[in-house]
Short mmCIF file of C-alpha atoms in Angstrom, two decimals:
data_model
loop_
_atom_site.label_atom_id
_atom_site.label_comp_id
_atom_site.label_asym_id
_atom_site.label_seq_id
_atom_site.Cartn_x
_atom_site.Cartn_y
_atom_site.Cartn_z
CA UNK A 1 23.84 13.16 27.17
CA UNK A 2 27.31 14.60 26.81
CA UNK A 3 30.69 14.65 28.62
CA UNK A 4 31.15 14.63 32.37
CA UNK A 5 32.00 18.36 32.57
CA UNK A 6 35.17 17.72 34.55
CA UNK A 7 33.53 16.09 37.58
CA UNK A 8 32.90 12.40 38.35
CA UNK A 9 29.87 11.14 36.38
CA UNK A 10 28.14 9.61 39.41
CA UNK A 11 28.54 12.78 41.45
CA UNK A 12 27.17 14.84 38.57
CA UNK A 13 24.02 12.74 38.29
CA UNK A 14 23.48 12.66 42.04
CA UNK A 15 23.76 16.44 42.01
CA UNK A 16 21.16 16.99 39.31
CA UNK A 17 18.83 14.21 40.53
CA UNK A 18 17.34 16.53 43.18
CA UNK A 19 15.55 18.37 40.36
CA UNK A 20 13.62 15.28 39.32
CA UNK A 21 9.95 14.97 40.11
CA UNK A 22 9.02 11.35 40.73
CA UNK A 23 5.68 10.01 39.61
CA UNK A 24 3.44 7.92 41.80
CA UNK A 25 2.95 5.02 39.42
CA UNK A 26 3.90 1.53 40.48
CA UNK A 27 6.41 -0.11 38.12
CA UNK A 28 5.09 -3.05 36.13
CA UNK A 29 5.37 -6.49 37.64
CA UNK A 30 7.67 -8.57 35.47
CA UNK A 31 9.15 -12.03 35.57
CA UNK A 32 12.93 -12.14 35.53
CA UNK A 33 14.58 -13.87 32.63
CA UNK A 34 15.64 -17.47 33.16
CA UNK A 35 19.39 -17.23 32.70
CA UNK A 36 21.14 -20.45 31.60
CA UNK A 37 23.23 -22.04 34.37
CA UNK A 38 25.28 -24.27 32.09
CA UNK A 39 26.74 -23.96 28.63
CA UNK A 40 26.12 -26.11 25.58
CA UNK A 41 28.14 -26.79 22.40
CA UNK A 42 27.48 -24.45 19.48
CA UNK A 43 25.27 -27.00 17.70
CA UNK A 44 23.08 -27.55 20.77
CA UNK A 45 20.79 -25.46 22.97
CA UNK A 46 19.94 -25.65 26.66
CA UNK A 47 16.53 -27.18 27.47
CA UNK A 48 15.40 -26.35 31.00
CA UNK A 49 12.27 -27.78 32.63
CA UNK A 50 11.15 -26.69 36.09
CA UNK A 51 8.29 -28.61 37.74
CA UNK A 52 6.45 -28.08 40.99
CA UNK A 53 3.94 -30.99 41.07
CA UNK A 54 0.56 -31.04 42.76
CA UNK A 55 -0.44 -33.61 45.42
CA UNK A 56 -0.62 -36.41 42.82
CA UNK A 57 2.55 -36.15 40.72
CA UNK A 58 2.27 -39.70 39.37
CA UNK A 59 -0.58 -38.50 37.14
CA UNK A 60 1.84 -36.31 35.19
CA UNK A 61 4.36 -37.22 32.55
CA UNK A 62 6.06 -35.23 29.81
CA UNK A 63 7.92 -35.76 26.60
CA UNK A 64 9.95 -33.79 24.10
CA UNK A 65 9.37 -34.98 20.52
CA UNK A 66 11.01 -33.91 17.27
CA UNK A 67 8.37 -31.89 15.42
CA UNK A 68 7.54 -31.35 11.74
CA UNK A 69 10.47 -29.71 10.01
CA UNK A 70 12.95 -32.08 11.65
CA UNK A 71 14.54 -35.08 9.92
CA UNK A 72 13.74 -37.04 13.09
CA UNK A 73 10.05 -36.07 13.18
CA UNK A 74 8.01 -38.26 15.55
CA UNK A 75 10.96 -39.51 17.59
CA UNK A 76 10.74 -38.93 21.33
CA UNK A 77 13.99 -37.25 22.40
CA UNK A 78 13.33 -36.91 26.15
CA UNK A 79 10.57 -38.17 28.43
CA UNK A 80 9.86 -38.83 32.09
CA UNK A 81 7.03 -39.54 34.53
CA UNK A 82 6.47 -38.11 37.98
CA UNK A 83 6.42 -40.38 41.03
CA UNK A 84 3.83 -40.90 43.82
CA UNK A 85 0.39 -42.61 43.76
CA UNK A 86 -2.54 -41.73 41.52
CA UNK A 87 -5.80 -40.21 42.73
CA UNK A 88 -7.86 -42.64 44.70
CA UNK A 89 -10.60 -43.93 42.48
CA UNK A 90 -13.36 -43.02 44.94
CA UNK A 91 -14.93 -40.65 42.43
CA UNK A 92 -14.85 -43.15 39.59
CA UNK A 93 -18.22 -44.08 38.18
CA UNK A 94 -19.14 -47.28 36.45
CA UNK A 95 -19.68 -47.31 32.73
CA UNK A 96 -23.17 -46.45 31.65
CA UNK A 97 -25.44 -49.24 30.55
CA UNK A 98 -24.58 -50.59 27.14
CA UNK A 99 -26.62 -49.53 24.14
CA UNK A 100 -29.58 -51.60 23.13
CA UNK A 101 -28.65 -51.27 19.46
CA UNK A 102 -28.60 -54.79 18.02
CA UNK A 103 -25.70 -55.33 15.62
CA UNK A 104 -24.48 -58.59 14.25
CA UNK A 105 -20.74 -58.34 14.93
CA UNK A 106 -19.96 -60.68 12.04
CA UNK A 107 -21.26 -57.97 9.69
CA UNK A 108 -18.21 -55.87 10.52
CA UNK A 109 -15.62 -58.60 9.96
CA UNK A 110 -13.68 -57.50 6.89
CA UNK A 111 -10.50 -58.57 5.17
CA UNK A 112 -9.70 -54.91 4.66
CA UNK A 113 -8.34 -54.09 8.11
CA UNK A 114 -6.73 -50.76 8.85
CA UNK A 115 -3.17 -51.01 10.12
CA UNK A 116 -2.50 -49.19 13.37
CA UNK A 117 0.05 -46.39 13.14
CA UNK A 118 3.56 -47.50 14.02
CA UNK A 119 4.65 -46.62 17.54
CA UNK A 120 7.04 -43.71 17.88
CA UNK A 121 10.53 -44.76 18.82
CA UNK A 122 11.27 -43.65 22.38
CA UNK A 123 14.73 -42.61 23.47
CA UNK A 124 14.12 -42.63 27.21
CA UNK A 125 15.43 -39.73 29.29
CA UNK A 126 18.27 -41.18 31.37
CA UNK A 127 18.00 -38.77 34.30
CA UNK A 128 16.28 -39.70 37.56
CA UNK A 129 12.49 -39.91 37.64
CA UNK A 130 10.90 -36.68 38.71
CA UNK A 131 10.21 -36.61 42.44
CA UNK A 132 7.32 -34.88 44.19
CA UNK A 133 9.16 -31.61 44.86
CA UNK A 134 10.55 -28.72 42.85
CA UNK A 135 12.56 -30.20 39.99
CA UNK A 136 14.99 -28.40 37.71
CA UNK A 137 16.03 -30.46 34.67
CA UNK A 138 18.67 -29.10 32.32
CA UNK A 139 19.80 -30.89 29.17
CA UNK A 140 21.73 -29.81 26.09
CA UNK A 141 19.66 -30.81 23.05
CA UNK A 142 20.44 -30.59 19.31
CA UNK A 143 19.25 -27.44 17.58
CA UNK A 144 16.12 -28.73 15.86
CA UNK A 145 12.30 -28.55 15.78
CA UNK A 146 10.53 -29.87 18.90
CA UNK A 147 7.14 -30.10 20.53
CA UNK A 148 7.00 -30.30 24.33
CA UNK A 149 3.93 -31.93 25.93
CA UNK A 150 2.89 -32.16 29.59
CA UNK A 151 0.22 -34.80 30.28
CA UNK A 152 -2.18 -35.29 33.18
CA UNK A 153 -3.75 -38.75 33.53
CA UNK A 154 -6.68 -37.49 35.62
CA UNK A 155 -7.35 -34.65 33.11
CA UNK A 156 -7.39 -31.94 35.78
CA UNK A 157 -4.00 -30.34 35.16
CA UNK A 158 -1.64 -29.49 38.03
CA UNK A 159 -3.74 -26.90 39.83
CA UNK A 160 -5.74 -26.21 41.93
CA UNK A 161 -8.14 -28.79 43.49
CA UNK A 162 -5.32 -31.08 44.67
CA UNK A 163 -2.45 -28.73 45.30
CA UNK A 164 -0.84 -25.90 43.39
CA UNK A 165 1.50 -27.38 40.82
CA UNK A 166 3.02 -25.74 37.78
CA UNK A 167 5.74 -26.16 35.20
CA UNK A 168 7.78 -24.00 32.86
CA UNK A 169 10.05 -24.70 29.89
CA UNK A 170 12.89 -22.41 28.87
CA UNK A 171 15.27 -22.82 25.97
CA UNK A 172 18.42 -20.91 26.83
CA UNK A 173 16.84 -17.86 28.53
CA UNK A 174 13.62 -17.84 26.47
CA UNK A 175 10.30 -18.94 27.96
CA UNK A 176 8.66 -21.51 25.66
CA UNK A 177 5.58 -22.59 27.62
CA UNK A 178 4.30 -22.63 31.17
CA UNK A 179 1.15 -24.05 32.70
CA UNK A 180 -0.73 -25.12 35.79
CA UNK A 181 -4.47 -25.18 35.01
CA UNK A 182 -5.01 -27.39 31.96
CA UNK A 183 -6.92 -30.55 31.09
CA UNK A 184 -5.46 -33.82 29.82
CA UNK A 185 -2.38 -32.23 28.27
CA UNK A 186 -0.84 -29.01 27.00
CA UNK A 187 1.83 -28.69 24.31
CA UNK A 188 3.96 -26.13 22.51
CA UNK A 189 6.22 -26.22 19.45
CA UNK A 190 9.60 -24.48 19.47
CA UNK A 191 13.13 -24.66 18.14
CA UNK A 192 15.09 -23.90 15.00
CA UNK A 193 12.24 -24.66 12.62
CA UNK A 194 12.20 -23.53 9.04
CA UNK A 195 9.96 -20.49 8.62
CA UNK A 196 6.96 -20.93 6.35
CA UNK A 197 3.83 -19.08 5.33
CA UNK A 198 1.83 -21.13 7.82
CA UNK A 199 0.56 -19.70 11.06
CA UNK A 200 3.10 -19.70 13.90
CA UNK A 201 2.87 -22.46 16.51
CA UNK A 202 0.34 -21.82 19.25
CA UNK A 203 -0.24 -23.49 22.58
CA UNK A 204 -3.03 -26.09 22.41
CA UNK A 205 -4.75 -27.60 25.42
CA UNK A 206 -6.53 -30.95 25.36
CA UNK A 207 -9.96 -30.68 26.94
CA UNK A 208 -11.10 -34.29 26.70
CA UNK A 209 -9.94 -37.61 25.25
CA UNK A 210 -12.70 -40.15 24.60
CA UNK A 211 -11.78 -43.72 23.62
CA UNK A 212 -15.44 -44.78 23.99
CA UNK A 213 -14.62 -47.41 26.65
CA UNK A 214 -16.81 -45.19 28.82
CA UNK A 215 -19.26 -42.54 27.72
CA UNK A 216 -17.01 -39.84 29.16
CA UNK A 217 -18.29 -36.46 27.98
CA UNK A 218 -20.75 -38.04 25.52
CA UNK A 219 -24.40 -38.98 25.95
CA UNK A 220 -26.65 -41.25 23.92
CA UNK A 221 -29.14 -39.33 21.81
CA UNK A 222 -31.71 -42.15 21.47
CA UNK A 223 -32.49 -45.66 20.29
CA UNK A 224 -30.41 -45.38 17.08
CA UNK A 225 -27.17 -44.58 18.90
CA UNK A 226 -25.01 -46.21 21.52
CA UNK A 227 -21.76 -48.06 22.18
CA UNK A 228 -20.76 -51.56 21.14
CA UNK A 229 -17.89 -53.96 21.68
CA UNK A 230 -16.28 -54.97 18.37
CA UNK A 231 -13.13 -56.87 17.48
CA UNK A 232 -11.80 -54.15 15.20
CA UNK A 233 -12.18 -50.96 17.26
CA UNK A 234 -9.66 -48.33 16.36
CA UNK A 235 -8.29 -48.66 19.89
CA UNK A 236 -9.24 -51.01 22.74
CA UNK A 237 -12.70 -52.65 22.44
CA UNK A 238 -15.66 -50.28 22.42
CA UNK A 239 -16.83 -47.82 19.74
CA UNK A 240 -19.62 -45.26 19.53
CA UNK A 241 -22.36 -45.93 16.96
CA UNK A 242 -24.88 -43.65 15.22
CA UNK A 243 -27.24 -44.96 12.54
CA UNK A 244 -30.35 -44.26 10.45
CA UNK A 245 -31.77 -40.73 10.10
CA UNK A 246 -33.90 -39.94 13.16
CA UNK A 247 -32.25 -36.64 14.09
CA UNK A 248 -31.45 -36.60 17.84
CA UNK A 249 -32.13 -40.33 18.20
CA UNK A 250 -29.42 -40.99 15.60
CA UNK A 251 -26.75 -39.02 17.47
CA UNK A 252 -24.32 -38.93 20.36
CA UNK A 253 -23.69 -35.52 21.92
CA UNK A 254 -21.97 -33.61 24.71
CA UNK A 255 -23.29 -31.16 27.23
CA UNK A 256 -22.03 -27.60 26.79
CA UNK A 257 -18.51 -26.98 28.01
CA UNK A 258 -16.58 -23.77 28.66
CA UNK A 259 -14.49 -22.40 25.75
CA UNK A 260 -14.04 -18.78 26.88
CA UNK A 261 -10.24 -19.03 27.00
CA UNK A 262 -9.93 -20.60 23.53
CA UNK A 263 -9.96 -18.98 20.12
CA UNK A 264 -10.75 -22.28 18.37
CA UNK A 265 -11.95 -25.77 19.25
CA UNK A 266 -10.33 -28.73 17.50
CA UNK A 267 -12.39 -31.93 17.15
CA UNK A 268 -10.14 -34.88 16.22
CA UNK A 269 -11.84 -38.26 15.69
CA UNK A 270 -11.70 -41.61 13.88
CA UNK A 271 -14.71 -42.97 11.96
CA UNK A 272 -15.70 -46.06 10.00
CA UNK A 273 -18.86 -46.36 7.90
CA UNK A 274 -20.88 -49.51 7.33
CA UNK A 275 -23.01 -50.10 4.19
CA UNK A 276 -22.91 -46.41 3.25
CA UNK A 277 -23.99 -45.32 -0.22
CA UNK A 278 -23.31 -42.06 -2.01
CA UNK A 279 -26.55 -40.62 -0.62
CA UNK A 280 -25.83 -41.45 3.03
CA UNK A 281 -24.09 -38.91 5.24
CA UNK A 282 -23.16 -38.06 8.79
CA UNK A 283 -22.50 -34.71 10.43
CA UNK A 284 -20.36 -33.06 13.07
CA UNK A 285 -22.51 -30.31 14.59
CA UNK A 286 -22.30 -27.77 17.38
CA UNK A 287 -24.79 -25.84 19.50
CA UNK A 288 -24.40 -22.51 21.27
CA UNK A 289 -27.74 -22.64 23.12
CA UNK A 290 -27.63 -25.82 25.22
CA UNK A 291 -28.70 -28.07 22.33
CA UNK A 292 -31.78 -26.17 21.18
CA UNK A 293 -30.32 -25.47 17.75
CA UNK A 294 -27.50 -27.24 15.95
CA UNK A 295 -25.12 -25.91 13.27
CA UNK A 296 -23.23 -28.18 10.87
CA UNK A 297 -19.45 -27.89 11.29
CA UNK A 298 -18.54 -30.71 8.90
CA UNK A 299 -20.19 -33.40 6.77
CA UNK A 300 -19.02 -36.70 5.30
CA UNK A 301 -20.61 -38.77 2.53
CA UNK A 302 -19.21 -41.73 0.63
CA UNK A 303 -18.61 -39.58 -2.43
CA UNK A 304 -16.03 -37.68 -0.41
CA UNK A 305 -13.57 -40.42 -1.30
CA UNK A 306 -13.57 -42.85 1.61
CA UNK A 307 -14.39 -46.56 1.61
CA UNK A 308 -16.70 -48.61 3.78
CA UNK A 309 -15.24 -50.80 6.53
CA UNK A 310 -12.09 -48.69 6.89
CA UNK A 311 -10.97 -46.33 9.64
CA UNK A 312 -10.30 -42.70 8.74
CA UNK A 313 -9.06 -39.77 10.80
CA UNK A 314 -10.68 -36.35 10.54
CA UNK A 315 -10.01 -33.02 12.28
CA UNK A 316 -12.40 -30.05 12.26
CA UNK A 317 -11.76 -26.68 13.85
CA UNK A 318 -14.56 -24.47 15.10
CA UNK A 319 -13.85 -20.78 15.74
CA UNK A 320 -14.85 -20.00 19.33
CA UNK A 321 -13.82 -16.36 19.71
CA UNK A 322 -16.55 -14.47 21.62
CA UNK A 323 -18.22 -17.79 22.50
CA UNK A 324 -18.64 -18.80 26.15
CA UNK A 325 -19.78 -22.42 25.82
CA UNK A 326 -20.41 -25.00 23.12
CA UNK A 327 -21.94 -28.48 22.76
CA UNK A 328 -20.86 -31.03 20.12
CA UNK A 329 -22.73 -33.91 18.50
CA UNK A 330 -22.22 -36.55 15.81
CA UNK A 331 -25.37 -37.37 13.83
CA UNK A 332 -26.08 -39.99 11.20
CA UNK A 333 -28.38 -39.31 8.23
CA UNK A 334 -28.53 -42.63 6.36
CA UNK A 335 -31.39 -44.00 4.28
CA UNK A 336 -31.67 -47.34 6.07
CA UNK A 337 -31.39 -48.42 9.69
CA UNK A 338 -28.62 -50.91 8.85
CA UNK A 339 -26.33 -48.11 7.65
CA UNK A 340 -24.24 -46.72 10.44
CA UNK A 341 -21.10 -44.88 11.51
CA UNK A 342 -18.62 -46.13 14.13
CA UNK A 343 -16.73 -43.45 16.11
CA UNK A 344 -13.61 -43.87 18.22
CA UNK A 345 -10.82 -41.86 19.86
CA UNK A 346 -12.56 -38.50 19.88
CA UNK A 347 -10.36 -35.69 21.21
CA UNK A 348 -11.45 -32.13 21.97
CA UNK A 349 -8.64 -29.57 22.18
CA UNK A 350 -8.71 -25.81 22.61
CA UNK A 351 -6.36 -23.44 20.82
CA UNK A 352 -5.48 -20.93 23.50
CA UNK A 353 -6.20 -17.28 22.87
CA UNK A 354 -2.96 -15.53 22.01
CA UNK A 355 -1.45 -13.67 24.95
CA UNK A 356 1.76 -11.80 25.61
CA UNK A 357 4.55 -13.84 27.18
CA UNK A 358 7.46 -12.20 28.94
CA UNK A 359 10.67 -13.08 27.09
CA UNK A 360 13.09 -10.93 29.06
CA UNK A 361 13.10 -8.33 31.82
CA UNK A 362 15.88 -6.06 33.06
CA UNK A 363 15.88 -3.80 36.11
CA UNK A 364 19.70 -3.40 36.11
CA UNK A 365 19.93 -4.67 39.70
CA UNK A 366 21.59 -8.05 39.04
CA UNK A 367 25.30 -8.69 39.66
CA UNK A 368 25.66 -9.11 35.88
CA UNK A 369 25.81 -5.30 35.61
CA UNK A 370 23.81 -4.56 32.45
CA UNK A 371 22.01 -7.94 32.61
CA UNK A 372 20.50 -8.81 29.24
CA UNK A 373 21.88 -5.55 27.81
CA UNK A 374 25.38 -4.43 26.90
CA UNK A 375 26.80 -0.92 26.94
CA UNK A 376 27.54 0.51 23.52
CA UNK A 377 30.40 2.64 24.88
CA UNK A 378 31.49 5.66 26.86
CA UNK A 379 28.14 7.47 26.96
CA UNK A 380 26.03 4.56 28.29
CA UNK A 381 26.61 4.02 32.00
CA UNK A 382 25.08 2.20 34.95
CA UNK A 383 23.91 4.59 37.65
CA UNK A 384 23.53 3.77 41.34
CA UNK A 385 21.82 6.64 43.07
CA UNK A 386 18.49 8.43 43.16
CA UNK A 387 17.94 8.35 39.40
CA UNK A 388 16.10 5.03 39.32
CA UNK A 389 12.53 3.87 38.97
CA UNK A 390 12.89 0.89 41.33
CA UNK A 391 15.63 -1.24 42.84
CA UNK A 392 19.12 0.13 43.23
CA UNK A 393 20.34 0.95 39.72
CA UNK A 394 19.35 2.27 36.32
CA UNK A 395 21.04 3.11 33.00
CA UNK A 396 21.87 6.63 31.83
CA UNK A 397 22.37 7.51 28.17
CA UNK A 398 23.74 10.85 26.98
CA UNK A 399 25.10 12.71 23.95
CA UNK A 400 24.47 11.73 20.33
CA UNK A 401 27.33 9.38 19.52
CA UNK A 402 25.40 6.58 17.80
CA UNK A 403 26.50 3.22 19.31
CA UNK A 404 28.51 4.91 22.10
CA UNK A 405 25.26 6.49 23.38
CA UNK A 406 23.30 3.21 23.45
CA UNK A 407 22.56 -0.06 25.22
CA UNK A 408 21.52 -3.17 23.28
CA UNK A 409 20.50 -6.75 24.07
CA UNK A 410 23.34 -9.26 24.02
CA UNK A 411 23.00 -12.12 23.22
CA UNK A 412 20.19 -11.52 20.70
CA UNK A 413 16.66 -12.68 21.54
CA UNK A 414 15.25 -15.80 19.86
CA UNK A 415 11.82 -14.85 18.47
CA UNK A 416 11.05 -17.80 16.19
CA UNK A 417 7.83 -18.60 18.08
CA UNK A 418 6.46 -15.05 17.96
CA UNK A 419 4.93 -12.76 15.37
CA UNK A 420 5.20 -9.56 17.40
CA UNK A 421 7.28 -8.14 20.26
CA UNK A 422 6.23 -5.54 22.80
CA UNK A 423 8.89 -3.43 24.53
CA UNK A 424 7.82 -1.68 27.74
CA UNK A 425 10.10 0.60 29.76
CA UNK A 426 10.29 3.53 32.17
CA UNK A 427 12.27 6.66 31.22
CA UNK A 428 13.14 10.00 32.75
CA UNK A 429 14.87 12.91 31.04
CA UNK A 430 16.92 15.78 32.38
CA UNK A 431 17.16 19.19 30.65
CA UNK A 432 15.63 17.94 27.42
CA UNK A 433 14.21 20.45 24.96
CA UNK A 434 11.95 19.83 21.97
CA UNK A 435 14.80 18.88 19.66
CA UNK A 436 16.25 16.25 21.99
CA UNK A 437 15.03 12.67 21.79
CA UNK A 438 15.90 9.02 22.32
CA UNK A 439 15.08 6.08 20.06
CA UNK A 440 14.18 2.40 20.19
CA UNK A 441 15.78 0.38 17.37
CA UNK A 442 16.21 -3.26 16.38
CA UNK A 443 18.60 -5.28 14.27
CA UNK A 444 17.94 -8.51 12.39
CA UNK A 445 20.97 -10.65 13.16
CA UNK A 446 21.35 -11.46 9.46
CA UNK A 447 22.37 -7.78 9.11
CA UNK A 448 24.09 -7.16 12.46
CA UNK A 449 25.27 -3.62 11.79
CA UNK A 450 22.00 -2.36 10.35
CA UNK A 451 19.63 -0.82 12.92
CA UNK A 452 16.01 -0.11 12.10
CA UNK A 453 14.19 2.62 14.00
CA UNK A 454 10.96 1.55 15.69
CA UNK A 455 10.15 5.01 17.01
CA UNK A 456 11.62 7.84 19.07
CA UNK A 457 10.39 9.87 22.05
CA UNK A 458 10.74 13.56 22.85
CA UNK A 459 9.07 16.23 24.98
CA UNK A 460 6.07 15.82 22.71
CA UNK A 461 5.54 12.50 24.50
CA UNK A 462 6.57 13.21 28.10
CA UNK A 463 7.50 15.97 30.55
CA UNK A 464 11.07 16.61 31.55
CA UNK A 465 12.13 15.38 35.02
CA UNK A 466 9.14 13.05 35.34
CA UNK A 467 8.98 9.29 34.98
CA UNK A 468 7.23 8.14 31.80
CA UNK A 469 6.16 4.61 30.81
CA UNK A 470 6.79 3.91 27.13
CA UNK A 471 5.52 1.05 24.95
CA UNK A 472 6.35 0.04 21.38
CA UNK A 473 5.66 -3.02 19.24
CA UNK A 474 7.86 -4.70 16.61
CA UNK A 475 6.72 -7.07 13.85
CA UNK A 476 8.99 -10.17 14.00
CA UNK A 477 6.97 -12.59 11.87
CA UNK A 478 9.90 -13.31 9.53
CA UNK A 479 12.73 -12.86 12.02
CA UNK A 480 14.48 -15.65 13.92
CA UNK A 481 16.78 -13.59 16.18
CA UNK A 482 16.70 -9.92 17.05
CA UNK A 483 18.69 -7.35 19.04
CA UNK A 484 16.93 -4.41 20.73
CA UNK A 485 18.68 -1.06 21.22
CA UNK A 486 17.94 2.20 23.07
CA UNK A 487 19.94 5.20 21.83
CA UNK A 488 20.19 8.81 23.05
CA UNK A 489 20.06 11.70 20.56
CA UNK A 490 20.54 14.93 22.53
CA UNK A 491 22.27 18.13 21.45
CA UNK A 492 24.47 18.99 24.42
CA UNK A 493 26.39 17.00 27.09
CA UNK A 494 24.08 18.19 29.88
CA UNK A 495 21.02 16.35 28.57
CA UNK A 496 20.47 12.73 29.68
CA UNK A 497 17.82 10.04 29.56
CA UNK A 498 17.43 7.43 32.31
CA UNK A 499 16.04 3.94 31.56
CA UNK A 500 14.75 1.35 34.03
CA UNK A 501 12.39 -1.67 34.25
CA UNK A 502 12.63 -2.78 30.62
CA UNK A 503 10.35 -5.68 29.73
CA UNK A 504 10.21 -7.49 26.36
CA UNK A 505 7.22 -9.72 25.60
CA UNK A 506 6.20 -11.81 22.59
CA UNK A 507 2.91 -12.96 21.10
CA UNK A 508 1.87 -15.35 18.31
CA UNK A 509 -1.21 -14.10 16.47
#
């Protein structure tokens, strides 16, 4: 990592490359970064949506809504729907027979009606409707907090029974969310949101939406449960009803469904009680053994602070790590058969298990020379020759000249949505001894000239003249933007380190 010894640098490295012993490992598969193809003003950022629909694109729509933390929270900024016909309704089944529960509808007429939430103002996306082919939408959007949602009307996602569709969202060059196999919808928060002590945003996938117009995923537990048409349903016309205290007969329940890919199950529902007293209660329960045993996940009684004849919203989360399947039921435990609970708009959503997402990848083979990296100076050079792990080029660092012996990411990486980064790379050294090393460092953009060492590598970690795969992790929980740097620290000009196939991934835990 020193001077060129009086001969051309490329010729020197080609000369010494014959001493290298190449390993047999296959380089890691990595997705290339999504480089922006248009620029935006300084107060805006590039939103890029790529969609390959399945055979029924008209079932999909998407929107981009200002999220919590924005002064415009709840407003739809962009939205669109895909074209083409829906699924044929050949598989549709008729609603199950109505419940035999006898309820005088006039009992539920009340002057104390719950007002429906106001509709979100929609600022319709002015671009063309999405056609049934690969679509690439690019829009400059204000720097703000957003949540992107992709919906599927048929609740079977975009893959794979009716074609192989998929979508991805990038902001600038950063991957925000991608999906193909999901249920009714999948969403992800992103943007310039104010950091807080709360958990970072995580991708959530809707499993089922039940407005009780059909039984859907639910089943009637017995004679003290059912569905009924009322004039004051929370939405549409029908509601689910559980009453009295006859255990399974006073419940509605689901069969077990698969939750292996989720770390938590969210149960979001609306309820209204009728003639409840402080001693009456109803339960949300779950079973892990096909309904043989039930565990209480949440309980409501009148003393909890709610009033009769009024709709309330409740959300419970059930931890599902290490659980394969789960069944859910609502059960009433009231002291008289006239006391009952109405249920409506029940949504099951899974919080996806955290996984690493590729933020950026560089193999130094693009026309952009260093790609996502920038040379620190004289002693950091691109090399086109035999000193490479894959492709046609690599980067060579030499000497110990601080920034001049380094490459660093430019522009910085946006890591607001992540709590941890993982940096993977391949390296090869030439003529290193035990006192020579190279380092991985990062800089918080708030202190641009201050580099923090993550770790360094030496012959204690690898063998000279052999390819080595290195991995390091960086805690970025309280960092919005970050620069990554590799720096050589060798003692003489003859010692070099070669870098190739650098991949940077993020995770939210």
